[in-house]
């Protein structure tokens, strides 16, 4: 700019000096309605140069004034930013102390000048939620959404987290569905989705995100398995409540073989079918499960069957005793089934075998009932006394 200005001066100087040296300065007339302006070419050029110099001077003054204003504003802005950083650090200490009220005030004050204003407003919203102040919570969330512009995901995640904490589970479910659509493998979104789906009974949706949860290492394999079982059992409960035994049958047949072979699900399915009085299918599920893998939970369901094929149950129990040895559970279960069929002597022998291996108040009571049927009242009374003493001793233990 300076070079252009110097060149400009040299050119005009030449225009002025040239005619002067030549003795021909020329003549300029500027005529208006009221007056005339007469001057030489040299004088006109000098006036133009002076005018330009005046304009440059005015520009220089304005630039200095504006620069001073910008520096002043920058100083104030820097001071506010520094103060906001200090208050944010103090707020984190208050978070550790659990002082949510003070934390909220520190975060909200000068939040617009913080290094990350969105974070300040979101943390302030969570602090306000901890205090139960719904109005301020929503205000902070709205302000964070305004500042975040196109990057709304942190705001939406915080909003869902707050909705879950406030018990607004259906609103949280709606927000989670939208977030899952945007980022199906985001760890925090998956954690929130787990809570929302469990609390709203959206077990099918929970099953859909379990593979993503496993890949994101949110839970261990055992925890994922437990969640899967919980989801399936939740679906069974819903089907039983809405459609009864028919709905359970149809759903069970639609499952793949791997699912039907899960022992925990077999136990749950058999339990639901017994409650629906579908004894035949319940027995089929129990026996099919025991053929593939022995499990105490399936054996314990046998006495709860009120009909079905008792001979097949007894046959299966005796085979299990041969394979696994005489265990208290197998002997006790066999005794209960024999009692249902009036085989009192064999039932009493089975209960005695169970009691040899471990004392149990229920087995004492069942054995006493069998002895009564065998017309042995004295021995029956002794068994009831043993069972009562065992119950009393167990109740006195810490």
CSV table of C-alpha atoms in Angstrom, one decimal, residues 33-180:
chain,number,residue,atom,x,y,z
A,33,UNK,CA,-25.6,28.0,-11.2
A,34,UNK,CA,-24.4,30.3,-8.4
A,35,UNK,CA,-20.7,30.6,-8.7
A,36,UNK,CA,-17.6,29.8,-10.7
A,37,UNK,CA,-14.4,28.1,-9.6
A,38,UNK,CA,-11.3,29.2,-11.6
A,39,UNK,CA,-7.9,27.6,-11.1
A,40,UNK,CA,-4.9,26.3,-12.9
A,41,UNK,CA,-4.3,22.7,-13.7
A,42,UNK,CA,-1.5,22.7,-11.2
A,43,UNK,CA,-3.7,24.1,-8.4
A,44,UNK,CA,-6.4,21.5,-9.1
A,45,UNK,CA,-3.8,18.7,-8.9
A,46,UNK,CA,-2.5,20.1,-5.6
A,47,UNK,CA,-6.0,20.3,-4.2
A,48,UNK,CA,-6.7,16.7,-5.2
A,49,UNK,CA,-3.4,15.6,-3.6
A,50,UNK,CA,-4.3,17.4,-0.4
A,51,UNK,CA,-7.8,15.8,-0.4
A,52,UNK,CA,-6.4,12.4,-0.9
A,53,UNK,CA,-3.9,13.0,1.9
A,54,UNK,CA,-6.7,14.1,4.2
A,55,UNK,CA,-8.7,11.0,3.4
A,56,UNK,CA,-5.7,8.8,4.1
A,57,UNK,CA,-5.3,10.6,7.4
A,58,UNK,CA,-8.9,10.1,8.3
A,59,UNK,CA,-8.7,6.4,7.4
A,60,UNK,CA,-5.6,6.0,9.6
A,61,UNK,CA,-7.3,7.6,12.5
A,62,UNK,CA,-10.4,5.4,12.1
A,63,UNK,CA,-8.3,2.3,11.8
A,64,UNK,CA,-6.4,3.1,15.0
A,65,UNK,CA,-9.7,3.7,16.9
A,66,UNK,CA,-11.3,0.6,15.6
A,67,UNK,CA,-8.2,-1.5,16.4
A,68,UNK,CA,-8.2,-0.1,19.9
A,69,UNK,CA,-11.8,-1.1,20.3
A,70,UNK,CA,-11.1,-4.6,19.0
A,71,UNK,CA,-8.2,-4.9,21.4
A,72,UNK,CA,-10.4,-3.7,24.3
A,73,UNK,CA,-13.1,-6.2,23.3
A,74,UNK,CA,-10.5,-8.9,23.0
A,75,UNK,CA,-9.2,-8.1,26.5
A,76,UNK,CA,-12.6,-8.3,28.0
A,77,UNK,CA,-13.4,-11.5,26.1
A,78,UNK,CA,-10.1,-13.1,27.2
A,79,UNK,CA,-10.8,-12.1,30.8
A,80,UNK,CA,-14.3,-13.8,30.6
A,81,UNK,CA,-12.8,-16.9,29.0
A,82,UNK,CA,-10.1,-17.1,31.7
A,83,UNK,CA,-12.8,-16.7,34.3
A,84,UNK,CA,-15.0,-19.4,32.7
A,85,UNK,CA,-12.1,-21.8,32.7
A,86,UNK,CA,-11.4,-21.2,36.4
A,87,UNK,CA,-15.1,-21.7,37.2
A,88,UNK,CA,-15.3,-24.9,35.2
A,89,UNK,CA,-12.4,-26.3,37.2
A,90,UNK,CA,-14.1,-25.3,40.4
A,91,UNK,CA,-17.3,-27.0,39.2
A,92,UNK,CA,-15.5,-30.3,38.7
A,93,UNK,CA,-14.3,-30.2,42.3
A,94,UNK,CA,-17.9,-29.5,43.4
A,95,UNK,CA,-19.0,-32.5,41.3
A,96,UNK,CA,-16.6,-34.7,43.2
A,97,UNK,CA,-18.0,-33.3,46.5
A,98,UNK,CA,-21.5,-33.9,45.4
A,99,UNK,CA,-22.5,-30.3,45.6
A,100,UNK,CA,-24.8,-30.1,42.6
A,101,UNK,CA,-26.2,-26.7,43.4
A,102,UNK,CA,-22.8,-25.0,43.4
A,103,UNK,CA,-21.6,-27.0,40.5
A,104,UNK,CA,-24.6,-25.9,38.4
A,105,UNK,CA,-24.0,-22.2,39.2
A,106,UNK,CA,-20.3,-22.4,38.4
A,107,UNK,CA,-20.9,-24.1,35.1
A,108,UNK,CA,-23.7,-21.9,33.9
A,109,UNK,CA,-22.0,-18.6,34.8
A,110,UNK,CA,-20.0,-17.4,31.8
A,111,UNK,CA,-20.7,-20.7,30.0
A,112,UNK,CA,-20.9,-18.9,26.7
A,113,UNK,CA,-17.2,-18.0,27.1
A,114,UNK,CA,-16.0,-21.4,28.2
A,115,UNK,CA,-13.7,-23.5,26.0
A,116,UNK,CA,-16.5,-25.9,25.3
A,117,UNK,CA,-19.8,-24.2,26.2
A,118,UNK,CA,-21.9,-27.1,25.1
A,119,UNK,CA,-20.2,-29.3,27.7
A,120,UNK,CA,-20.8,-26.7,30.4
A,121,UNK,CA,-24.5,-26.4,29.6
A,122,UNK,CA,-24.9,-30.2,29.5
A,123,UNK,CA,-23.2,-30.7,32.8
A,124,UNK,CA,-25.3,-27.9,34.3
A,125,UNK,CA,-28.4,-29.7,33.0
A,126,UNK,CA,-27.4,-32.9,34.7
A,127,UNK,CA,-26.6,-31.0,37.9
A,128,UNK,CA,-30.0,-29.3,37.8
A,129,UNK,CA,-31.7,-32.7,37.3
A,130,UNK,CA,-29.9,-34.0,40.4
A,131,UNK,CA,-31.5,-31.2,42.3
A,132,UNK,CA,-34.9,-32.0,40.8
A,133,UNK,CA,-35.2,-28.6,39.0
A,134,UNK,CA,-36.9,-29.7,35.7
A,135,UNK,CA,-37.3,-26.1,34.4
A,136,UNK,CA,-33.6,-25.2,34.6
A,137,UNK,CA,-32.7,-28.7,33.2
A,138,UNK,CA,-34.7,-28.0,30.1
A,139,UNK,CA,-33.4,-24.5,29.8
A,140,UNK,CA,-29.8,-25.7,29.8
A,141,UNK,CA,-30.6,-28.4,27.3
A,142,UNK,CA,-32.2,-26.0,24.9
A,143,UNK,CA,-29.2,-23.6,25.2
A,144,UNK,CA,-26.8,-26.4,24.6
A,145,UNK,CA,-28.8,-27.5,21.5
A,146,UNK,CA,-28.7,-23.9,20.2
A,147,UNK,CA,-24.9,-23.7,20.5
A,148,UNK,CA,-24.3,-27.3,19.2
A,149,UNK,CA,-25.8,-26.4,15.9
A,150,UNK,CA,-25.4,-29.5,13.7
A,151,UNK,CA,-23.7,-31.7,16.2
A,152,UNK,CA,-26.7,-32.6,18.3
A,153,UNK,CA,-25.7,-36.1,19.4
A,154,UNK,CA,-24.1,-35.1,22.8
A,155,UNK,CA,-27.2,-33.1,23.6
A,156,UNK,CA,-29.6,-35.9,22.6
A,157,UNK,CA,-27.6,-38.5,24.6
A,158,UNK,CA,-27.7,-36.2,27.7
A,159,UNK,CA,-31.4,-35.6,27.2
A,160,UNK,CA,-32.1,-39.4,27.1
A,161,UNK,CA,-30.0,-39.9,30.2
A,162,UNK,CA,-31.9,-37.3,32.1
A,163,UNK,CA,-35.2,-38.6,30.9
A,164,UNK,CA,-34.3,-42.1,32.2
A,165,UNK,CA,-33.3,-40.6,35.6
A,166,UNK,CA,-36.6,-38.6,35.7
A,167,UNK,CA,-38.7,-41.7,34.9
A,168,UNK,CA,-39.8,-40.5,31.5
A,169,UNK,CA,-39.1,-43.9,30.1
A,170,UNK,CA,-41.3,-43.7,27.0
A,171,UNK,CA,-39.8,-40.4,25.9
A,172,UNK,CA,-36.3,-41.9,26.5
A,173,UNK,CA,-37.3,-44.9,24.4
A,174,UNK,CA,-38.3,-42.6,21.5
A,175,UNK,CA,-35.0,-40.7,21.8
A,176,UNK,CA,-33.0,-43.9,22.0
A,177,UNK,CA,-34.6,-45.3,18.9
A,178,UNK,CA,-33.6,-42.2,17.0
A,179,UNK,CA,-30.0,-42.3,18.3
A,180,UNK,CA,-29.6,-46.0,17.5
